[in-house]
Amino acid sequence: MPPPLAATWALPLLLLVVRTPLPTGARPSPGPDYLRRGWLRLLAEGEGCAPCRSEECAAPRGCLAGRVLDACGCCWECANLEGQLCDLDPSAHFYGRCGEQLECRLDTGGDLSRGEVPEPLCVCRSQHPLCGSDGRTYSQICRLQEAALARPDANLTVVHPGPCESEPQIVLHPYDIWNVTGKDVIFGCEVFAYPMAAIEWRKDGLDIQLPGDDPHISVQFRGGPQRFEVTSWLQIQAVRPSDEGTYRCLARNALGQAEAPASLTVLTPDQLNSTGFPQLPAQHLVPEEEAESEEGEDYY
Ligand SMILES: *[C@@H]1O[C@H](CO)[C@@H](O)[C@H](O)[C@H]1NC(C)=O
Ligand SMILES: *[C@@H]1O[C@H](CO)[C@@H](O)[C@H](O)[C@H]1NC(C)=O
Ligand SMILES: *[C@@H]1O[C@H](CO)[C@@H](O)[C@H](O)[C@H]1NC(C)=O
């Protein structure tokens, strides 16, 4: 038995120390509970496992990665979440076990050249998207499991692998634009859908799909920036007064369609002089850059 006095003053110190080694870049954890547990285990080391009296176990609550048995195989405790530290050595019991669908792996994602030490972290076994019974697409099984355990009464289950089918949703719509004759303008349109959407551009009053045969109009497509998204741009080079009007981004898949209009106003240099338009705030011309800055994990 360690002297009880030493143990009582050592514990708060250890709890202070233990807050620092949380891995950088990890998802926010519900608290350092699992690390505190590790230190408590260390303090109890040498005492061995007492005979199991399961009625004396504290019932773990709000375990978002499920429950696992403690080192003595007696009481249930919360399993560790994705991004939390874990014990690579299965016989060790410091950080604790990863939950269902998670495995303990050495994280080599950090900047090792800058002296960062690879840490063992819980990582989801599968990175495949799934459709939940709530109609939402989850990026992987561990996200769905967390949601299911957070709201047990919702009975959340996997409906099928792959994303939920969804009609097109215009995530970033084209903005109204004005400019002076001779300038180039670009409309952008970012669409989420599954199956993926087909995008087309039309101009009100014209019965053709752009660009038609007009050499100063071009249309571009690219996948992304998020999964199950397509982005398209309509470019009009050297705009003329006749280009004025309303342009529409139309997105379609087997489940439905969506559209977003935007207007183009073309001013001659004379009109520009008389209206004083340049005092207006700058407009969004290329939504592409702003869309790429958000690398979220949520699905629409
Ligand atoms: C979940 O399942 C339980 C029992 O099967 C049922 O009583 C409850 O209404 C269900 N909840 C939802 C939201 O479907
Ligand atoms: C007009 O177009 C040019 C590029 O062709 C762009 O640099 C400028 O910002 C645009 N002006 C306005 C008011 O959007
Ligand atoms: C615009 O106005 C300025 C003076 O206010 C004049 O010098 C310039 O030539 C004008 N530009 C055009 C294209 O009319």
GROMACS .gro file of C-alpha atoms and ligand atoms in nm:
model
  342
    1MET     CA    1   0.000   0.000   0.000
    2PRO     CA    2   0.139   0.347  -0.089
    3PRO     CA    3   0.111   0.602   0.190
    4PRO     CA    4  -0.243   0.742   0.152
    5LEU     CA    5  -0.123   1.099   0.208
    6ALA     CA    6   0.112   1.086  -0.091
    7ALA     CA    7  -0.162   0.954  -0.313
    8THR     CA    8  -0.407   1.231  -0.221
    9TRP     CA    9  -0.175   1.515  -0.310
   10ALA     CA   10  -0.034   1.343  -0.617
   11LEU     CA   11  -0.370   1.293  -0.779
   12PRO     CA   12  -0.466   1.660  -0.842
   13LEU     CA   13  -0.118   1.721  -0.980
   14LEU     CA   14  -0.147   1.432  -1.219
   15LEU     CA   15  -0.489   1.549  -1.330
   16LEU     CA   16  -0.340   1.886  -1.418
   17VAL     CA   17  -0.057   1.731  -1.616
   18VAL     CA   18  -0.287   1.499  -1.799
   19ARG     CA   19  -0.480   1.776  -1.971
   20THR     CA   20  -0.189   1.870  -2.194
   21PRO     CA   21  -0.111   1.558  -2.404
   22LEU     CA   22  -0.439   1.569  -2.597
   23PRO     CA   23  -0.345   1.512  -2.960
   24THR     CA   24  -0.343   1.825  -3.172
   25GLY     CA   25  -0.598   1.816  -3.451
   26ALA     CA   26  -0.809   1.557  -3.272
   27ARG     CA   27  -1.180   1.609  -3.260
   28PRO     CA   28  -1.290   1.773  -2.936
   29SER     CA   29  -1.341   1.500  -2.682
   30PRO     CA   30  -1.615   1.515  -2.421
   31GLY     CA   31  -1.346   1.565  -2.158
   32PRO     CA   32  -1.030   1.404  -2.036
   33ASP     CA   33  -1.226   1.138  -1.847
   34TYR     CA   34  -1.058   0.851  -2.024
   35LEU     CA   35  -0.715   0.998  -1.952
   36ARG     CA   36  -0.806   1.053  -1.587
   37ARG     CA   37  -0.905   0.688  -1.577
   38GLY     CA   38  -0.559   0.599  -1.704
   39TRP     CA   39  -0.392   0.786  -1.418
   40LEU     CA   40  -0.629   0.632  -1.164
   41ARG     CA   41  -0.536   0.289  -1.298
   42LEU     CA   42  -0.169   0.374  -1.267
   43LEU     CA   43  -0.218   0.476  -0.906
   44ALA     CA   44  -0.403   0.154  -0.836
   45GLU     CA   45  -0.131  -0.050  -1.005
   46GLY     CA   46   0.009  -0.327  -0.793
   47GLU     CA   47  -0.316  -0.375  -0.609
   48GLY     CA   48  -0.426  -0.619  -0.879
   49CYS     CA   49  -0.788  -0.695  -0.950
   50ALA     CA   50  -1.010  -0.728  -0.646
   51PRO     CA   51  -1.279  -0.996  -0.666
   52CYS     CA   52  -1.539  -0.855  -0.904
   53ARG     CA   53  -1.852  -0.716  -0.741
   54SER     CA   54  -2.039  -0.591  -1.043
   55GLU     CA   55  -2.313  -0.438  -0.826
   56GLU     CA   56  -2.051  -0.188  -0.706
   57CYS     CA   57  -1.964  -0.074  -1.058
   58ALA     CA   58  -2.062   0.280  -1.154
   59ALA     CA   59  -2.284   0.270  -1.462
   60PRO     CA   60  -2.109   0.460  -1.745
   61ARG     CA   61  -2.332   0.716  -1.916
   62GLY     CA   62  -2.331   0.884  -2.256
   63CYS     CA   63  -2.078   0.646  -2.410
   64LEU     CA   64  -2.073   0.759  -2.775
   65ALA     CA   65  -1.842   0.478  -2.887
   66GLY     CA   66  -2.011   0.206  -2.684
   67ARG     CA   67  -1.887   0.035  -2.368
   68VAL     CA   68  -1.598  -0.200  -2.297
   69LEU     CA   69  -1.500  -0.402  -1.989
   70ASP     CA   70  -1.232  -0.249  -1.768
   71ALA     CA   71  -0.884  -0.393  -1.718
   72CYS     CA   72  -1.012  -0.639  -1.458
   73GLY     CA   73  -1.293  -0.756  -1.685
   74CYS     CA   74  -1.539  -0.652  -1.417
   75CYS     CA   75  -1.706  -0.314  -1.475
   76TRP     CA   76  -1.825  -0.153  -1.799
   77GLU     CA   77  -1.663   0.174  -1.894
   78CYS     CA   78  -1.694   0.406  -2.193
   79ALA     CA   79  -1.488   0.299  -2.493
   80ASN     CA   80  -1.263   0.562  -2.649
   81LEU     CA   81  -1.389   0.774  -2.940
   82GLU     CA   82  -1.230   0.835  -3.274
   83GLY     CA   83  -0.930   1.065  -3.230
   84GLN     CA   84  -0.874   0.977  -2.865
   85LEU     CA   85  -0.552   0.815  -2.748
   86CYS     CA   86  -0.546   0.438  -2.698
   87ASP     CA   87  -0.313   0.154  -2.598
   88LEU     CA   88  -0.137  -0.006  -2.895
   89ASP     CA   89  -0.032  -0.298  -2.674
   90PRO     CA   90  -0.349  -0.502  -2.608
   91SER     CA   91  -0.222  -0.601  -2.263
   92ALA     CA   92  -0.179  -0.236  -2.157
   93HIS     CA   93  -0.466  -0.051  -1.992
   94PHE     CA   94  -0.357   0.308  -1.968
   95TYR     CA   95  -0.560   0.502  -2.224
   96GLY     CA   96  -0.828   0.237  -2.264
   97ARG     CA   97  -0.990   0.051  -2.550
   98CYS     CA   98  -1.131   0.197  -2.869
   99GLY     CA   99  -1.503   0.148  -2.924
  100GLU     CA  100  -1.679  -0.075  -3.172
  101GLN     CA  101  -1.577  -0.021  -3.537
  102LEU     CA  102  -1.263   0.161  -3.420
  103GLU     CA  103  -0.908   0.036  -3.404
  104CYS     CA  104  -0.595   0.163  -3.233
  105ARG     CA  105  -0.337   0.283  -3.486
  106LEU     CA  106  -0.021   0.486  -3.470
  107ASP     CA  107  -0.107   0.829  -3.609
  108THR     CA  108   0.159   0.916  -3.864
  109GLY     CA  109  -0.037   1.215  -3.990
  110GLY     CA  110   0.149   1.469  -3.774
  111ASP     CA  111   0.459   1.657  -3.877
  112LEU     CA  112   0.723   1.407  -3.767
  113SER     CA  113   1.010   1.621  -3.898
  114ARG     CA  114   0.916   1.890  -3.646
  115GLY     CA  115   0.969   1.651  -3.359
  116GLU     CA  116   0.608   1.542  -3.322
  117VAL     CA  117   0.587   1.192  -3.183
  118PRO     CA  118   0.338   0.960  -3.353
  119GLU     CA  119   0.056   0.884  -3.110
  120PRO     CA  120  -0.167   0.580  -3.092
  121LEU     CA  121  -0.518   0.700  -3.177
  122CYS     CA  122  -0.856   0.535  -3.226
  123VAL     CA  123  -0.935   0.535  -3.599
  124CYS     CA  124  -1.253   0.419  -3.772
  125ARG     CA  125  -1.208   0.083  -3.948
  126SER     CA  126  -1.412   0.191  -4.248
  127GLN     CA  127  -1.421   0.520  -4.437
  128HIS     CA  128  -1.721   0.435  -4.653
  129PRO     CA  129  -2.030   0.655  -4.646
  130LEU     CA  130  -2.361   0.511  -4.528
  131CYS     CA  131  -2.725   0.608  -4.542
  132GLY     CA  132  -2.893   0.623  -4.199
  133SER     CA  133  -3.259   0.553  -4.124
  134ASP     CA  134  -3.294   0.927  -4.050
  135GLY     CA  135  -3.233   0.998  -4.419
  136ARG     CA  136  -2.891   1.151  -4.351
  137THR     CA  137  -2.568   1.047  -4.515
  138TYR     CA  138  -2.288   0.962  -4.269
  139SER     CA  139  -1.928   0.977  -4.387
  140GLN     CA  140  -1.845   0.649  -4.208
  141ILE     CA  141  -1.990   0.394  -3.968
  142CYS     CA  142  -1.829   0.551  -3.659
  143ARG     CA  143  -2.017   0.880  -3.718
  144LEU     CA  144  -2.344   0.694  -3.752
  145GLN     CA  145  -2.272   0.496  -3.439
  146GLU     CA  146  -2.198   0.812  -3.241
  147ALA     CA  147  -2.524   0.965  -3.358
  148ALA     CA  148  -2.714   0.644  -3.272
  149LEU     CA  149  -2.566   0.627  -2.922
  150ALA     CA  150  -2.625   0.999  -2.862
  151ARG     CA  151  -2.996   0.960  -2.938
  152PRO     CA  152  -3.092   0.601  -2.847
  153ASP     CA  153  -3.466   0.669  -2.879
  154ALA     CA  154  -3.429   0.760  -3.248
  155ASN     CA  155  -3.349   0.392  -3.331
  156LEU     CA  156  -3.095   0.502  -3.588
  157THR     CA  157  -2.982   0.216  -3.814
  158VAL     CA  158  -2.797   0.172  -4.143
  159VAL     CA  159  -3.040   0.161  -4.434
  160HIS     CA  160  -2.780   0.081  -4.698
  161PRO     CA  161  -2.412   0.138  -4.772
  162GLY     CA  162  -2.336   0.443  -4.982
  163PRO     CA  163  -2.496   0.785  -4.949
  164CYS     CA  164  -2.872   0.836  -4.914
  165GLU     CA  165  -3.037   0.915  -5.242
  166SER     CA  166  -3.102   1.286  -5.267
  167GLU     CA  167  -3.243   1.521  -5.525
  168PRO     CA  168  -3.006   1.801  -5.628
  169GLN     CA  169  -2.937   2.075  -5.373
  170ILE     CA  170  -2.764   2.390  -5.490
  171VAL     CA  171  -2.500   2.444  -5.224
  172LEU     CA  172  -2.350   2.756  -5.379
  173HIS     CA  173  -2.568   2.948  -5.621
  174PRO     CA  174  -2.458   3.193  -5.892
  175TYR     CA  175  -2.449   3.560  -5.786
  176ASP     CA  176  -2.591   3.859  -5.974
  177ILE     CA  177  -2.313   4.029  -6.169
  178TRP     CA  178  -2.267   4.361  -6.343
  179ASN     CA  179  -1.971   4.468  -6.551
  180VAL     CA  180  -1.858   4.692  -6.835
  181THR     CA  181  -1.867   4.585  -7.199
  182GLY     CA  182  -1.556   4.398  -7.302
  183LYS     CA  183  -1.496   4.237  -6.958
  184ASP     CA  184  -1.520   3.865  -6.885
  185VAL     CA  185  -1.775   3.740  -6.633
  186ILE     CA  186  -1.821   3.402  -6.463
  187PHE     CA  187  -2.121   3.246  -6.291
  188GLY     CA  188  -2.060   2.950  -6.058
  189CYS     CA  189  -2.292   2.676  -5.933
  190GLU     CA  190  -2.207   2.401  -5.681
  191VAL     CA  191  -2.450   2.111  -5.650
  192PHE     CA  192  -2.484   1.818  -5.410
  193ALA     CA  193  -2.690   1.518  -5.523
  194TYR     CA  194  -2.685   1.139  -5.520
  195PRO     CA  195  -2.680   1.002  -5.781
  196MET     CA  196  -2.465   1.293  -5.891
  197ALA     CA  197  -2.639   1.575  -6.073
  198ALA     CA  198  -2.607   1.681  -6.434
  199ILE     CA  199  -2.580   2.061  -6.456
  200GLU     CA  200  -2.682   2.278  -6.746
  201TRP     CA  201  -2.699   2.653  -6.804
  202ARG     CA  202  -2.975   2.840  -6.980
  203LYS     CA  203  -3.058   3.202  -7.051
  204ASP     CA  204  -3.417   3.319  -7.006
  205GLY     CA  205  -3.583   3.377  -7.343
  206LEU     CA  206  -3.340   3.151  -7.529
  207ASP     CA  207  -3.451   2.799  -7.601
  208ILE     CA  208  -3.105   2.645  -7.608
  209GLN     CA  209  -2.866   2.494  -7.362
  210LEU     CA  210  -2.555   2.709  -7.327
  211PRO     CA  211  -2.302   2.752  -7.475
  212GLY     CA  212  -2.493   2.663  -7.794
  213ASP     CA  213  -2.275   2.776  -8.086
  214ASP     CA  214  -2.173   3.103  -7.925
  215PRO     CA  215  -1.792   3.125  -7.931
  216HIS     CA  216  -1.772   3.385  -7.653
  217ILE     CA  217  -1.955   3.159  -7.404
  218SER     CA  218  -1.800   2.854  -7.237
  219VAL     CA  219  -1.918   2.606  -6.975
  220GLN     CA  220  -1.692   2.407  -6.745
  221PHE     CA  221  -1.755   2.125  -6.498
  222ARG     CA  222  -1.552   1.978  -6.218
  223GLY     CA  223  -1.624   1.721  -5.950
  224GLY     CA  224  -1.628   1.841  -5.589
  225PRO     CA  225  -1.521   2.028  -5.386
  226GLN     CA  226  -1.710   1.799  -5.143
  227ARG     CA  227  -1.801   1.436  -5.204
  228PHE     CA  228  -2.106   1.382  -5.423
  229GLU     CA  229  -2.085   1.737  -5.553
  230VAL     CA  230  -2.037   1.878  -5.900
  231THR     CA  231  -1.943   2.239  -5.970
  232SER     CA  232  -2.002   2.418  -6.298
  233TRP     CA  233  -1.902   2.760  -6.430
  234LEU     CA  234  -2.051   2.964  -6.710
  235GLN     CA  235  -1.807   3.211  -6.857
  236ILE     CA  236  -1.898   3.492  -7.095
  237GLN     CA  237  -1.598   3.658  -7.253
  238ALA     CA  238  -1.597   4.023  -7.356
  239VAL     CA  239  -1.958   4.090  -7.255
  240ARG     CA  240  -2.184   4.288  -7.488
  241PRO     CA  241  -2.509   4.469  -7.404
  242SER     CA  242  -2.696   4.181  -7.573
  243ASP     CA  243  -2.560   3.942  -7.308
  244GLU     CA  244  -2.771   4.111  -7.042
  245GLY     CA  245  -3.039   3.894  -6.889
  246THR     CA  246  -3.111   3.617  -6.642
  247TYR     CA  247  -2.902   3.301  -6.650
  248ARG     CA  248  -3.003   2.980  -6.474
  249CYS     CA  249  -2.807   2.692  -6.333
  250LEU     CA  250  -3.025   2.377  -6.365
  251ALA     CA  251  -2.925   2.060  -6.180
  252ARG     CA  252  -3.101   1.732  -6.240
  253ASN     CA  253  -3.084   1.370  -6.135
  254ALA     CA  254  -3.330   1.077  -6.132
  255LEU     CA  255  -3.495   1.206  -5.813
  256GLY     CA  256  -3.564   1.562  -5.912
  257GLN     CA  257  -3.418   1.895  -6.009
  258ALA     CA  258  -3.321   2.233  -5.871
  259GLU     CA  259  -3.239   2.564  -6.030
  260ALA     CA  260  -3.083   2.895  -5.934
  261PRO     CA  261  -3.108   3.218  -6.137
  262ALA     CA  262  -2.866   3.510  -6.150
  263SER     CA  263  -2.873   3.827  -6.354
  264LEU     CA  264  -2.608   3.988  -6.570
  265THR     CA  265  -2.610   4.365  -6.616
  266VAL     CA  266  -2.381   4.510  -6.884
  267LEU     CA  267  -2.288   4.878  -6.880
  268THR     CA  268  -2.119   5.072  -7.154
  269PRO     CA  269  -1.829   5.296  -7.040
  270ASP     CA  270  -2.063   5.597  -7.090
  271GLN     CA  271  -2.327   5.452  -6.862
  272LEU     CA  272  -2.059   5.368  -6.610
  273ASN     CA  273  -1.944   5.732  -6.607
  274SER     CA  274  -2.295   5.865  -6.553
  275THR     CA  275  -2.409   5.616  -6.289
  276GLY     CA  276  -2.100   5.615  -6.068
  277PHE     CA  277  -2.140   5.238  -6.034
  278PRO     CA  278  -1.777   5.175  -5.932
  279GLN     CA  279  -1.857   5.297  -5.582
  280LEU     CA  280  -2.062   4.981  -5.530
  281PRO     CA  281  -1.897   4.702  -5.334
  282ALA     CA  282  -1.713   4.441  -5.536
  283GLN     CA  283  -1.918   4.142  -5.637
  284HIS     CA  284  -1.850   3.771  -5.607
  285LEU     CA  285  -1.717   3.658  -5.938
  286VAL     CA  286  -1.550   3.328  -5.871
  287PRO     CA  287  -1.730   3.138  -5.594
  288GLU     CA  288  -1.490   2.849  -5.649
  289GLU     CA  289  -1.221   2.972  -5.413
  290GLU     CA  290  -1.451   3.033  -5.124
  291ALA     CA  291  -1.613   2.693  -5.169
  292GLU     CA  292  -1.282   2.516  -5.147
  293SER     CA  293  -1.192   2.660  -4.811
  294GLU     CA  294  -1.459   2.456  -4.634
  295GLU     CA  295  -1.341   2.100  -4.606
  296GLY     CA  296  -1.614   1.988  -4.368
  297GLU     CA  297  -1.718   1.636  -4.291
  298ASP     CA  298  -2.089   1.695  -4.297
  299TYR     CA  299  -2.302   1.586  -4.583
  300TYR     CA  300  -2.596   1.778  -4.708
  301LIG     C1  301  -3.780   0.301  -3.130
  301LIG     O1  302  -3.811   0.168  -3.098
  301LIG     C2  303  -3.893   0.155  -2.982
  301LIG     C3  304  -3.912   0.005  -2.952
  301LIG     O2  305  -3.900  -0.071  -3.067
  301LIG     C4  306  -4.029   0.224  -3.007
  301LIG     O3  307  -4.111   0.217  -2.894
  301LIG     C5  308  -4.002   0.372  -3.040
  301LIG     O4  309  -4.124   0.436  -3.074
  301LIG     C6  310  -3.904   0.383  -3.158
  301LIG     N1  311  -3.873   0.522  -3.178
  301LIG     C7  312  -3.876   0.579  -3.297
  301LIG     C8  313  -3.840   0.724  -3.301
  301LIG     O5  314  -3.906   0.520  -3.400
  302LIG     C1  315  -1.543   4.310  -6.428
  302LIG     O1  316  -1.469   4.205  -6.483
  302LIG     C2  317  -1.330   4.206  -6.453
  302LIG     C3  318  -1.265   4.087  -6.522
  302LIG     O2  319  -1.312   4.071  -6.652
  302LIG     C4  320  -1.310   4.202  -6.304
  302LIG     O3  321  -1.172   4.210  -6.273
  302LIG     C5  322  -1.385   4.314  -6.238
  302LIG     O4  323  -1.375   4.301  -6.098
  302LIG     C6  324  -1.531   4.310  -6.277
  302LIG     N1  325  -1.602   4.423  -6.217
  302LIG     C7  326  -1.707   4.409  -6.135
  302LIG     C8  327  -1.770   4.532  -6.086
  302LIG     O5  328  -1.750   4.300  -6.103
  303LIG     C1  329  -1.567   5.956  -6.807
  303LIG     O1  330  -1.565   6.082  -6.743
  303LIG     C2  331  -1.438   6.146  -6.740
  303LIG     C3  332  -1.450   6.277  -6.670
  303LIG     O2  333  -1.550   6.272  -6.571
  303LIG     C4  334  -1.387   6.167  -6.883
  303LIG     O3  335  -1.256   6.223  -6.878
  303LIG     C5  336  -1.383   6.035  -6.954
  303LIG     O4  337  -1.342   6.054  -7.089
  303LIG     C6  338  -1.518   5.970  -6.950
  303LIG     N1  339  -1.511   5.839  -7.013
  303LIG     C7  340  -1.595   5.797  -7.105
  303LIG     C8  341  -1.571   5.660  -7.160
  303LIG     O5  342  -1.690   5.864  -7.139
   0.00000   0.00000   0.00000
